Every structure is written in C-alpha cells, then in structure tokens.
mmCIF file of C-alpha atoms and ligand atoms in Angstrom:
data_model
loop_
_atom_site.group_PDB
_atom_site.id
_atom_site.type_symbol
_atom_site.label_atom_id
_atom_site.label_comp_id
_atom_site.label_asym_id
_atom_site.label_seq_id
_atom_site.Cartn_x
_atom_site.Cartn_y
_atom_site.Cartn_z
ATOM 1 C CA MET A 173 96.891 101.717 118.798
ATOM 2 C CA LYS A 174 94.159 102.097 120.503
ATOM 3 C CA ILE A 175 92.253 105.756 120.515
ATOM 4 C CA ALA A 176 89.324 106.745 122.640
ATOM 5 C CA ILE A 177 87.223 109.555 120.676
ATOM 6 C CA LEU A 178 85.279 111.493 123.102
ATOM 7 C CA ALA A 179 83.763 114.614 120.885
ATOM 8 C CA GLY A 180 81.997 116.097 124.148
ATOM 9 C CA ASP A 181 79.832 119.224 123.832
ATOM 10 C CA GLY A 182 79.244 122.473 121.843
ATOM 11 C CA ILE A 183 82.145 122.676 118.888
ATOM 12 C CA GLY A 184 83.309 119.356 120.277
ATOM 13 C CA PRO A 185 81.814 117.112 117.888
ATOM 14 C CA GLU A 186 82.687 119.387 114.419
ATOM 15 C CA ILE A 187 86.302 119.949 115.594
ATOM 16 C CA VAL A 188 86.850 116.924 116.595
ATOM 17 C CA ALA A 189 85.445 114.928 113.380
ATOM 18 C CA GLN A 190 87.985 117.012 111.540
ATOM 19 C CA ALA A 191 90.533 116.018 113.323
ATOM 20 C CA VAL A 192 89.619 112.431 112.779
ATOM 21 C CA ARG A 193 89.739 112.801 109.024
ATOM 22 C CA VAL A 194 92.880 113.849 109.313
ATOM 23 C CA LEU A 195 94.205 110.956 111.121
ATOM 24 C CA GLU A 196 92.018 108.701 108.882
ATOM 25 C CA ALA A 197 93.963 109.923 106.014
ATOM 26 C CA LEU A 198 97.563 108.636 107.325
ATOM 27 C CA ARG A 199 95.402 105.395 107.958
ATOM 28 C CA SER A 200 96.127 104.731 104.142
ATOM 29 C CA ASP A 201 99.864 105.527 104.829
ATOM 30 C CA GLY A 202 100.199 102.269 106.835
ATOM 31 C CA LEU A 203 99.492 103.910 110.212
ATOM 32 C CA LYS A 204 97.417 101.200 112.169
ATOM 33 C CA PHE A 205 94.623 102.198 114.963
ATOM 34 C CA GLU A 206 91.547 101.427 116.159
ATOM 35 C CA LEU A 207 89.293 104.308 117.018
ATOM 36 C CA GLU A 208 86.522 104.084 119.652
ATOM 37 C CA PRO A 209 83.787 106.827 120.684
ATOM 38 C CA GLY A 210 82.500 107.634 124.080
ATOM 39 C CA LEU A 211 80.548 110.223 126.134
ATOM 40 C CA LEU A 212 82.138 112.465 128.258
ATOM 41 C CA GLY A 213 80.415 116.125 129.692
ATOM 42 C CA GLY A 214 77.208 117.179 128.987
ATOM 43 C CA CYS A 215 76.310 114.837 126.414
ATOM 44 C CA ALA A 216 77.172 112.058 128.836
ATOM 45 C CA VAL A 217 75.082 113.675 131.570
ATOM 46 C CA GLU A 218 72.000 113.790 129.148
ATOM 47 C CA ALA A 219 72.639 110.207 127.702
ATOM 48 C CA VAL A 220 73.669 108.272 131.163
ATOM 49 C CA GLY A 221 73.253 111.122 133.979
ATOM 50 C CA GLU A 222 76.614 111.228 134.939
ATOM 51 C CA PRO A 223 79.882 113.333 133.120
ATOM 52 C CA PHE A 224 82.362 110.771 133.568
ATOM 53 C CA PRO A 225 80.291 107.434 132.837
ATOM 54 C CA GLU A 226 81.505 103.789 133.789
ATOM 55 C CA ALA A 227 81.706 102.831 129.772
ATOM 56 C CA THR A 228 83.839 106.028 129.380
ATOM 57 C CA ARG A 229 85.708 104.921 132.373
ATOM 58 C CA ASN A 230 86.607 101.636 130.902
ATOM 59 C CA LEU A 231 86.752 103.065 127.454
ATOM 60 C CA VAL A 232 89.839 105.263 128.281
ATOM 61 C CA ALA A 233 91.446 102.859 130.551
ATOM 62 C CA GLY A 234 92.228 100.126 128.045
ATOM 63 C CA ALA A 235 93.209 102.859 125.344
ATOM 64 C CA ASP A 236 96.862 103.873 124.714
ATOM 65 C CA ALA A 237 95.585 107.613 124.397
ATOM 66 C CA VAL A 238 92.163 110.052 124.151
ATOM 67 C CA ILE A 239 91.224 112.480 121.905
ATOM 68 C CA LEU A 240 88.827 115.464 123.754
ATOM 69 C CA GLY A 241 87.131 118.038 121.683
ATOM 70 C CA ALA A 242 85.237 120.106 124.645
ATOM 71 C CA VAL A 243 82.760 119.873 127.142
ATOM 72 C CA GLY A 244 80.390 122.451 128.833
ATOM 73 C CA GLY A 245 77.635 124.708 127.906
ATOM 74 C CA PRO A 246 75.151 127.259 129.600
ATOM 75 C CA ARG A 247 72.362 124.493 129.498
ATOM 76 C CA PHE A 248 74.842 122.471 131.837
ATOM 77 C CA ASP A 249 75.635 125.405 134.092
ATOM 78 C CA THR A 250 72.553 125.018 136.767
ATOM 79 C CA LEU A 251 73.108 121.290 137.261
ATOM 80 C CA PRO A 252 74.512 120.419 140.664
ATOM 81 C CA ARG A 253 78.283 120.769 140.697
ATOM 82 C CA HIS A 254 79.141 116.905 140.546
ATOM 83 C CA LEU A 255 77.012 116.623 137.475
ATOM 84 C CA ARG A 256 78.413 119.655 135.551
ATOM 85 C CA PRO A 257 80.814 118.409 132.465
ATOM 86 C CA GLU A 258 83.665 120.159 133.966
ATOM 87 C CA ARG A 259 83.932 117.642 136.778
ATOM 88 C CA GLY A 260 83.527 114.958 133.921
ATOM 89 C CA LEU A 261 86.947 116.422 132.324
ATOM 90 C CA LEU A 262 88.758 116.956 135.944
ATOM 91 C CA SER A 263 87.690 113.623 136.724
ATOM 92 C CA ILE A 264 89.050 111.872 133.120
ATOM 93 C CA ARG A 265 92.395 113.985 133.939
ATOM 94 C CA LYS A 266 92.685 112.546 137.525
ATOM 95 C CA ALA A 267 91.453 108.979 136.592
ATOM 96 C CA LEU A 268 94.264 108.346 134.296
ATOM 97 C CA ASN A 269 96.698 110.429 136.439
ATOM 98 C CA LEU A 270 97.737 112.745 133.627
ATOM 99 C CA PHE A 271 99.385 115.094 135.753
ATOM 100 C CA ALA A 272 101.883 116.523 133.012
ATOM 101 C CA ASN A 273 99.754 119.258 130.479
ATOM 102 C CA LEU A 274 102.148 120.616 127.969
ATOM 103 C CA ARG A 275 100.622 123.409 125.986
ATOM 104 C CA PRO A 276 102.614 124.840 123.554
ATOM 105 C CA ALA A 277 101.954 128.923 122.129
ATOM 106 C CA VAL A 278 103.273 129.455 118.655
ATOM 107 C CA LEU A 279 102.636 131.837 116.461
ATOM 108 C CA TYR A 280 102.531 130.825 112.591
ATOM 109 C CA PRO A 281 104.244 133.836 110.908
ATOM 110 C CA GLU A 282 100.830 133.881 108.713
ATOM 111 C CA LEU A 283 99.000 134.811 111.763
ATOM 112 C CA ALA A 284 100.865 137.823 113.084
ATOM 113 C CA ASN A 285 98.330 140.146 112.486
ATOM 114 C CA ALA A 286 95.796 138.184 114.222
ATOM 115 C CA SER A 287 97.351 138.668 117.150
ATOM 116 C CA THR A 288 95.481 141.931 119.146
ATOM 117 C CA LEU A 289 99.539 142.724 120.257
ATOM 118 C CA LYS A 290 101.763 144.464 117.804
ATOM 119 C CA PRO A 291 103.593 141.835 114.906
ATOM 120 C CA GLU A 292 106.660 142.902 116.107
ATOM 121 C CA VAL A 293 106.223 141.940 119.798
ATOM 122 C CA VAL A 294 104.834 138.307 119.285
ATOM 123 C CA ALA A 295 106.918 137.616 115.448
ATOM 124 C CA GLY A 296 108.593 134.307 116.010
ATOM 125 C CA LEU A 297 107.007 133.767 119.323
ATOM 126 C CA ASP A 298 107.350 129.802 120.450
ATOM 127 C CA ILE A 299 106.513 128.937 124.620
ATOM 128 C CA LEU A 300 105.756 125.888 126.102
ATOM 129 C CA ILE A 301 103.727 126.471 128.966
ATOM 130 C CA VAL A 302 103.915 122.945 131.484
ATOM 131 C CA ARG A 303 100.950 123.036 133.702
ATOM 132 C CA GLU A 304 100.509 120.919 136.941
ATOM 133 C CA LEU A 305 97.280 119.323 136.159
ATOM 134 C CA THR A 306 95.984 117.036 138.809
ATOM 135 C CA GLY A 307 96.672 118.692 142.145
ATOM 136 C CA ASP A 308 96.649 122.285 143.287
ATOM 137 C CA ILE A 309 93.716 124.225 144.536
ATOM 138 C CA TYR A 310 91.427 122.443 141.160
ATOM 139 C CA PHE A 311 91.647 119.038 143.900
ATOM 140 C CA GLY A 312 92.513 120.163 147.252
ATOM 141 C CA GLU A 313 90.112 119.569 150.423
ATOM 142 C CA PRO A 314 88.559 120.409 152.245
ATOM 143 C CA ARG A 315 86.497 122.578 149.782
ATOM 144 C CA GLY A 316 82.837 124.005 149.957
ATOM 145 C CA ILE A 317 80.563 126.515 150.734
ATOM 146 C CA GLU A 318 78.603 126.791 154.007
ATOM 147 C CA CYS A 319 77.157 128.898 156.475
ATOM 148 C CA ARG A 320 79.438 129.807 159.329
ATOM 149 C CA ASP A 321 78.609 132.856 161.767
ATOM 150 C CA GLY A 322 75.419 133.236 160.020
ATOM 151 C CA GLN A 323 76.729 133.969 156.710
ATOM 152 C CA ARG A 324 77.749 131.748 153.668
ATOM 153 C CA VAL A 325 81.186 131.650 153.180
ATOM 154 C CA GLY A 326 83.258 129.747 150.237
ATOM 155 C CA TYR A 327 86.653 128.161 150.694
ATOM 156 C CA ASN A 328 89.018 125.871 148.539
ATOM 157 C CA THR A 329 92.579 124.312 149.680
ATOM 158 C CA MET A 330 95.869 125.053 147.949
ATOM 159 C CA ILE A 331 97.854 122.232 148.245
ATOM 160 C CA TYR A 332 100.998 120.256 146.566
ATOM 161 C CA SER A 333 103.143 117.613 147.795
ATOM 162 C CA GLU A 334 106.909 117.667 146.856
ATOM 163 C CA THR A 335 106.428 114.347 145.292
ATOM 164 C CA GLU A 336 104.050 116.214 142.863
ATOM 165 C CA ILE A 337 105.969 119.212 142.157
ATOM 166 C CA ARG A 338 109.204 117.113 141.897
ATOM 167 C CA ARG A 339 107.178 115.163 139.132
ATOM 168 C CA ILE A 340 106.071 117.931 136.971
ATOM 169 C CA ALA A 341 109.561 120.417 137.349
ATOM 170 C CA ARG A 342 111.154 117.078 135.877
ATOM 171 C CA VAL A 343 108.594 116.893 132.945
ATOM 172 C CA ALA A 344 109.339 120.535 132.397
ATOM 173 C CA PHE A 345 113.230 120.784 132.572
ATOM 174 C CA GLN A 346 113.377 117.757 130.104
ATOM 175 C CA ALA A 347 111.245 119.557 128.023
ATOM 176 C CA ALA A 348 113.514 122.424 128.563
ATOM 177 C CA ARG A 349 116.301 120.257 127.330
ATOM 178 C CA LYS A 350 114.691 119.618 124.178
ATOM 179 C CA ARG A 351 114.261 123.469 122.946
ATOM 180 C CA ASN A 352 116.413 126.510 124.293
ATOM 181 C CA ARG A 353 117.217 125.130 127.711
ATOM 182 C CA ARG A 354 115.684 127.875 129.325
ATOM 183 C CA LEU A 355 112.934 126.930 132.207
ATOM 184 C CA CYS A 356 110.945 129.663 133.766
ATOM 185 C CA SER A 357 108.695 128.680 136.690
ATOM 186 C CA VAL A 358 106.277 130.613 137.639
ATOM 187 C CA ASP A 359 104.704 130.879 141.481
ATOM 188 C CA LYS A 360 103.242 133.441 144.126
ATOM 189 C CA MET A 361 105.830 132.774 147.187
ATOM 190 C CA ASN A 362 105.677 135.995 148.429
ATOM 191 C CA VAL A 363 102.211 135.439 149.413
ATOM 192 C CA LEU A 364 101.402 131.508 149.447
ATOM 193 C CA GLU A 365 103.102 128.894 151.238
ATOM 194 C CA CYS A 366 102.228 126.281 148.970
ATOM 195 C CA THR A 367 103.903 128.139 146.434
ATOM 196 C CA GLN A 368 107.195 128.452 148.404
ATOM 197 C CA LEU A 369 107.239 124.636 148.726
ATOM 198 C CA TRP A 370 107.176 124.962 144.794
ATOM 199 C CA ARG A 371 109.918 127.315 144.461
ATOM 200 C CA ASP A 372 111.940 125.353 146.863
ATOM 201 C CA VAL A 373 111.590 122.070 145.575
ATOM 202 C CA VAL A 374 112.106 123.042 141.650
ATOM 203 C CA ILE A 375 115.360 124.737 142.919
ATOM 204 C CA GLU A 376 116.133 121.323 144.271
ATOM 205 C CA THR A 377 115.375 119.442 140.890
ATOM 206 C CA ALA A 378 117.626 122.068 139.483
ATOM 207 C CA LYS A 379 120.574 120.065 140.382
ATOM 208 C CA ASP A 380 119.928 117.436 138.300
ATOM 209 C CA TYR A 381 119.283 119.676 134.984
ATOM 210 C CA PRO A 382 122.598 122.031 135.156
ATOM 211 C CA ASP A 383 122.624 122.202 131.391
ATOM 212 C CA VAL A 384 119.118 124.345 131.973
ATOM 213 C CA GLU A 385 118.941 127.762 133.204
ATOM 214 C CA LEU A 386 116.111 128.114 135.562
ATOM 215 C CA SER A 387 114.388 131.348 136.508
ATOM 216 C CA HIS A 388 111.453 131.992 138.614
ATOM 217 C CA MET A 389 108.867 134.558 138.333
ATOM 218 C CA LEU A 390 105.935 135.606 140.293
ATOM 219 C CA VAL A 391 102.658 134.914 138.909
ATOM 220 C CA ASP A 392 101.408 138.593 138.424
ATOM 221 C CA ASN A 393 105.007 139.695 136.838
ATOM 222 C CA ALA A 394 104.528 136.959 134.493
ATOM 223 C CA ALA A 395 100.966 137.763 133.534
ATOM 224 C CA MET A 396 102.730 141.138 132.846
ATOM 225 C CA GLN A 397 105.612 139.951 130.873
ATOM 226 C CA LEU A 398 103.816 137.523 128.481
ATOM 227 C CA VAL A 399 101.831 140.627 127.049
ATOM 228 C CA ARG A 400 105.136 143.034 127.143
ATOM 229 C CA ASN A 401 108.138 140.620 126.199
ATOM 230 C CA PRO A 402 106.772 136.929 125.557
ATOM 231 C CA ARG A 403 109.496 136.167 123.432
ATOM 232 C CA GLN A 404 111.749 136.112 126.575
ATOM 233 C CA PHE A 405 110.034 132.699 127.671
ATOM 234 C CA ASP A 406 110.981 129.279 126.368
ATOM 235 C CA VAL A 407 109.703 126.840 128.834
ATOM 236 C CA MET A 408 107.278 127.733 131.280
ATOM 237 C CA VAL A 409 106.061 125.379 134.441
ATOM 238 C CA THR A 410 103.569 126.383 137.159
ATOM 239 C CA GLY A 411 100.997 124.907 138.830
ATOM 240 C CA ASN A 412 97.217 124.032 137.740
ATOM 241 C CA MET A 413 95.545 127.248 138.473
ATOM 242 C CA PHE A 414 98.068 129.621 137.831
ATOM 243 C CA GLY A 415 98.753 127.203 134.433
ATOM 244 C CA ASP A 416 95.038 127.847 133.437
ATOM 245 C CA ILE A 417 94.870 131.290 133.346
ATOM 246 C CA LEU A 418 98.679 131.542 131.864
ATOM 247 C CA SER A 419 97.774 129.525 129.040
ATOM 248 C CA ASP A 420 94.638 131.350 127.755
ATOM 249 C CA GLU A 421 96.329 134.550 127.831
ATOM 250 C CA ALA A 422 99.430 132.900 125.692
ATOM 251 C CA SER A 423 96.986 131.578 123.502
ATOM 252 C CA MET A 424 95.938 134.909 122.352
ATOM 253 C CA LEU A 425 99.372 136.012 121.598
ATOM 254 C CA THR A 426 99.117 133.343 118.733
ATOM 255 C CA GLY A 427 96.257 135.510 117.229
ATOM 256 C CA SER A 428 93.268 132.690 118.345
ATOM 257 C CA ILE A 429 92.739 130.528 121.244
ATOM 258 C CA GLY A 430 91.733 128.166 118.532
ATOM 259 C CA MET A 431 94.909 127.328 117.468
ATOM 260 C CA LEU A 432 96.450 125.958 120.562
ATOM 261 C CA PRO A 433 96.579 121.980 120.992
ATOM 262 C CA SER A 434 97.214 120.352 124.453
ATOM 263 C CA ALA A 435 98.760 117.012 125.399
ATOM 264 C CA SER A 436 98.201 115.856 129.084
ATOM 265 C CA LEU A 437 100.428 113.011 129.909
ATOM 266 C CA ASP A 438 100.934 110.344 132.723
ATOM 267 C CA ASP A 439 104.480 109.063 133.585
ATOM 268 C CA ARG A 440 104.413 106.777 130.467
ATOM 269 C CA ASN A 441 103.353 108.908 127.903
ATOM 270 C CA LYS A 442 99.401 107.807 127.880
ATOM 271 C CA GLY A 443 98.075 110.971 127.133
ATOM 272 C CA LEU A 444 94.819 113.050 126.405
ATOM 273 C CA TYR A 445 94.732 115.294 123.681
ATOM 274 C CA GLU A 446 92.433 118.298 123.272
ATOM 275 C CA PRO A 447 92.775 122.133 122.065
ATOM 276 C CA ILE A 448 93.116 124.329 124.863
ATOM 277 C CA HIS A 449 89.913 126.178 123.956
ATOM 278 C CA GLY A 450 86.498 125.366 125.288
ATOM 279 C CA SER A 451 82.895 124.514 123.963
ATOM 280 C CA ALA A 452 82.157 127.615 122.594
ATOM 281 C CA PRO A 453 78.314 126.965 122.805
ATOM 282 C CA ASP A 454 77.739 130.470 121.060
ATOM 283 C CA ILE A 455 78.739 128.889 117.940
ATOM 284 C CA ALA A 456 78.209 125.143 117.854
ATOM 285 C CA GLY A 457 76.417 123.507 114.788
ATOM 286 C CA LYS A 458 77.332 126.694 112.683
ATOM 287 C CA ASP A 459 80.571 125.121 110.636
ATOM 288 C CA VAL A 460 82.760 128.370 111.858
ATOM 289 C CA ALA A 461 84.746 127.069 114.762
ATOM 290 C CA ASN A 462 88.514 126.565 114.227
ATOM 291 C CA PRO A 463 89.698 122.833 113.978
ATOM 292 C CA LEU A 464 93.306 123.687 113.759
ATOM 293 C CA ALA A 465 93.583 123.324 117.393
ATOM 294 C CA THR A 466 92.111 120.040 117.495
ATOM 295 C CA ILE A 467 94.474 118.917 114.388
ATOM 296 C CA LEU A 468 97.482 120.250 115.830
ATOM 297 C CA SER A 469 96.264 118.107 119.060
ATOM 298 C CA VAL A 470 96.530 114.689 116.924
ATOM 299 C CA ALA A 471 99.907 115.673 115.908
ATOM 300 C CA MET A 472 101.038 115.899 119.625
ATOM 301 C CA MET A 473 99.511 112.430 120.120
ATOM 302 C CA LEU A 474 101.423 110.744 117.434
ATOM 303 C CA ARG A 475 104.588 112.777 118.791
ATOM 304 C CA TYR A 476 104.163 112.075 122.581
ATOM 305 C CA THR A 477 102.125 108.911 122.683
ATOM 306 C CA PHE A 478 102.994 106.966 119.656
ATOM 307 C CA ASP A 479 106.635 108.487 118.873
ATOM 308 C CA LYS A 480 105.483 108.769 115.392
ATOM 309 C CA GLU A 481 107.418 111.876 114.872
ATOM 310 C CA ALA A 482 107.561 111.708 110.720
ATOM 311 C CA GLU A 483 103.639 111.679 110.873
ATOM 312 C CA ALA A 484 102.981 114.567 113.669
ATOM 313 C CA SER A 485 105.271 116.627 111.422
ATOM 314 C CA ARG A 486 103.121 116.212 108.691
ATOM 315 C CA ILE A 487 99.785 117.208 110.123
ATOM 316 C CA GLU A 488 101.939 120.320 111.424
ATOM 317 C CA ASN A 489 103.573 121.027 108.026
ATOM 318 C CA ALA A 490 99.829 120.349 106.618
ATOM 319 C CA VAL A 491 98.803 123.260 108.604
ATOM 320 C CA LYS A 492 101.599 125.263 107.977
ATOM 321 C CA LYS A 493 100.882 125.420 104.491
ATOM 322 C CA VAL A 494 97.001 125.639 104.831
ATOM 323 C CA LEU A 495 97.717 129.230 106.557
ATOM 324 C CA ALA A 496 99.960 130.427 103.597
ATOM 325 C CA GLN A 497 97.773 129.125 100.889
ATOM 326 C CA GLY A 498 95.558 131.741 102.986
ATOM 327 C CA TYR A 499 92.643 129.665 104.244
ATOM 328 C CA ARG A 500 90.842 131.450 107.513
ATOM 329 C CA THR A 501 88.081 130.363 109.889
ATOM 330 C CA GLU A 502 86.498 133.471 111.123
ATOM 331 C CA ASP A 503 88.840 133.776 114.173
ATOM 332 C CA ILE A 504 91.781 134.134 112.369
ATOM 333 C CA TYR A 505 90.317 135.916 109.107
ATOM 334 C CA GLU A 506 91.597 139.267 107.763
ATOM 335 C CA THR A 507 91.043 141.096 104.720
ATOM 336 C CA GLY A 508 92.697 139.684 101.810
ATOM 337 C CA THR A 509 92.589 135.868 103.100
ATOM 338 C CA LYS A 510 90.117 133.291 102.205
ATOM 339 C CA LYS A 511 87.677 132.563 104.712
ATOM 340 C CA VAL A 512 86.447 129.035 105.516
ATOM 341 C CA GLY A 513 84.023 126.793 107.193
ATOM 342 C CA THR A 514 85.321 124.132 109.667
ATOM 343 C CA ALA A 515 84.593 121.291 107.327
ATOM 344 C CA ALA A 516 86.278 123.339 104.222
ATOM 345 C CA MET A 517 89.335 124.196 106.902
ATOM 346 C CA GLY A 518 89.619 119.897 107.309
ATOM 347 C CA ASP A 519 89.459 119.504 103.337
ATOM 348 C CA ALA A 520 92.526 122.109 102.996
ATOM 349 C CA VAL A 521 94.433 120.117 105.697
ATOM 350 C CA LEU A 522 93.741 117.158 103.875
ATOM 351 C CA ALA A 523 94.378 118.250 100.609
ATOM 352 C CA ASN A 524 98.116 118.898 102.216
ATOM 353 C CA ILE A 525 98.587 115.664 104.323
HETATM 354 C C1 IPM B 131 91.305 124.006 130.577
HETATM 355 C C2 IPM B 131 89.852 124.530 130.912
HETATM 356 C C3 IPM B 131 89.242 123.336 132.034
HETATM 357 C C4 IPM B 131 90.155 124.027 132.860
HETATM 358 C C5 IPM B 131 87.962 123.425 132.559
HETATM 359 C C6 IPM B 131 86.965 123.606 131.050
HETATM 360 C C7 IPM B 131 87.816 122.677 134.061
HETATM 361 O O1 IPM B 131 89.543 125.858 131.243
HETATM 362 O O2 IPM B 131 91.423 122.965 130.232
HETATM 363 O O3 IPM B 131 92.233 125.214 130.769
HETATM 364 O O4 IPM B 131 90.126 124.645 133.953
HETATM 365 O O5 IPM B 131 91.181 123.087 133.569
HETATM 366 MG MG1 MG B 132 91.448 126.907 130.728
#
C-alpha cells in the first residue's frame, strides 16, 4: 500500500501527524505500507511557486491513496486565483478523477451536548452525504469576471452531463444498499435546468435499485430539514456546490466540524482522505486543533481503498473509547470532561488502539 501524505497548511501538519501515528501503530500489527510526503496548497506555493506541483502530481498518480490535512490561509487570499491553495485541492480532485465524495455525519452519543441543536433532535444521527466532486459550477466553463457595458460582471456555469450524474447516483444507491436503503436526492429543479436533468437521471438510475427507496428534496428545504429533523435522512446525494454547503451544515449536527472525515473516490476506489474542515489558521500551531476527523479519515482509507475492515473498525472503536473516557479537544469541550490538546488526543487514541 503506497500512501501519499499531504499535510498542507494551517493546522494540516499537526492533525496529519496524529493520523500518521495512529496508522504507524497498526504497522506493528502487520499492516504493510509506505508513506511518502508531498506538498499541496499554500506550502507548495511558498516552496515551489504553485499549489499542485509536478512532483506532487507524480507522487499521487503513483500512490494507492492520499491523506490530506487542509489547505489555505489568509496569507494566500491575495494571490492570483490560479495560485491559490484551494486551486491545488480542486486540481488534485480533478487530476485523480475523484468524483465521489463520501461525507458521513455521525453523532457520537457522548457529544450530544456539543451540538448547538437540542440533544433529542440529534441523538442517534447517522447520515451519509454523497457529494459529486469533479463537476458542477466548481469546474464549469465559461467562468470569469469581465467588463460588459461599462461595468464588471462575474459569471460561472452550472453544468452536469448525464454520465456524471449517473455515476454519482450509482455510488449513492450502492451506499444506501449497505445502510438503511433510503436515498434522498437534493436538487433545485424548480429553478435550474441543470438540476432538472439531475433529477431525471437519478430517477432513471433508480430502476436498477428497486430495493432502495428514493426521494427528492429541493436544496433550500433540505437545508431546513437538516436542522428541523435530521434523522429523517439516511443517504443524501447531491451536486458539488450543494454538497459543499449541506455537508458543513450536517457537520454541526454532530457537535463539531472537527469530527467529520471524508473519502473522495475514483471509479476504482483509489481515494483521497481528508477531514471536511479547513486549515483553521487562527488556531494553527497552538496544539488545540481536533485531530479526530483526520484520524477517522485514515479509518475510511483502510475500509474503502484497502478493504481492511477490521483495522478501520479498530480506529473507529478507539475514537469512541476516547470520547467515552472523557477526552475532548477545545471544540467539543464541556464542563466535566478532560480538555486535551492535539497531540494528547493522538496519545489517547493510540492508547486505545
Ligand atoms: C471542502 C472545501 C473545499 C470545497 C474548498 C477548500 C475548495 O470547502 O472540501 O468542502 O469547496 O470543496
Ligand atoms: Mg466545504
């Protein structure tokens, strides 16, 4: 197993360090893998002048999986758009054809009070958001800012082909099959043609999955339902932009965005694994960031790319135990629990592996 490690910017290096320690702990149990570090994002711009350098491109092309921390920071926000760290992230997703982004939002019972929603609303929450990741308005052309009739206009293109819709729909139906067999497709078909096609193709695809109960929801309603009654959802499938927004919203149901891992897969289960949160420059280098989302991303990697279910569960169970033992980073801290930093949280997970 060849794994590329792209720590990135901000809190990226700190949280990835803890995830690597957890992975290394499994090596002594016979798991065989090679780790190779590379640059992505702002750190790559500073070192070699571009966010997704050639060397990283080659590294990830030759790897079976990639572990990524986070990219970006205020230092880079004034760079020209093609040099911004976020462009590095979008380019790596596109280059590896990682069209299927799986973002599970699971509430650990111990964190029911960490959510800003009432515990009885979020108790037992277990949602999987399947977000299309290489299309939509994120990549659509034409795009730009230009002068028309003496004033500046900005524009982007929301576009999906039926092939793109069908392949992400299949991933979502298959995921639903392994869960509670309910799939909710989210669109904005009352206004946007692009998402009318989305709904049509999802309905066509459903014919191959008669055992999965399909429903549809407009994105504004979905945003509302997620806070009103989130447990009505099992699997949600949606496009790149709606998925970006809804997955941040879903993360807060679980108490903290610092808890949510993600997998981005191509059609052969090669994957990039990253926490769904960003680089949090305000807390970078202070040993306060929550490493659990990244550690849980390692578990997803073992499960989805390497088919190592036992090892994946071991990591997930260790995280559950750590929470049950009362360890909390600042983002999930509440009175009566033990506040720990990033490295100490890593120690606690290791002790339970
Ligand atoms: C995410 C992030 C990225 C996205 C940014 C950093 C480009 O918000 O992974 O959700 O918009 O996809
Ligand atoms: Mg996002």
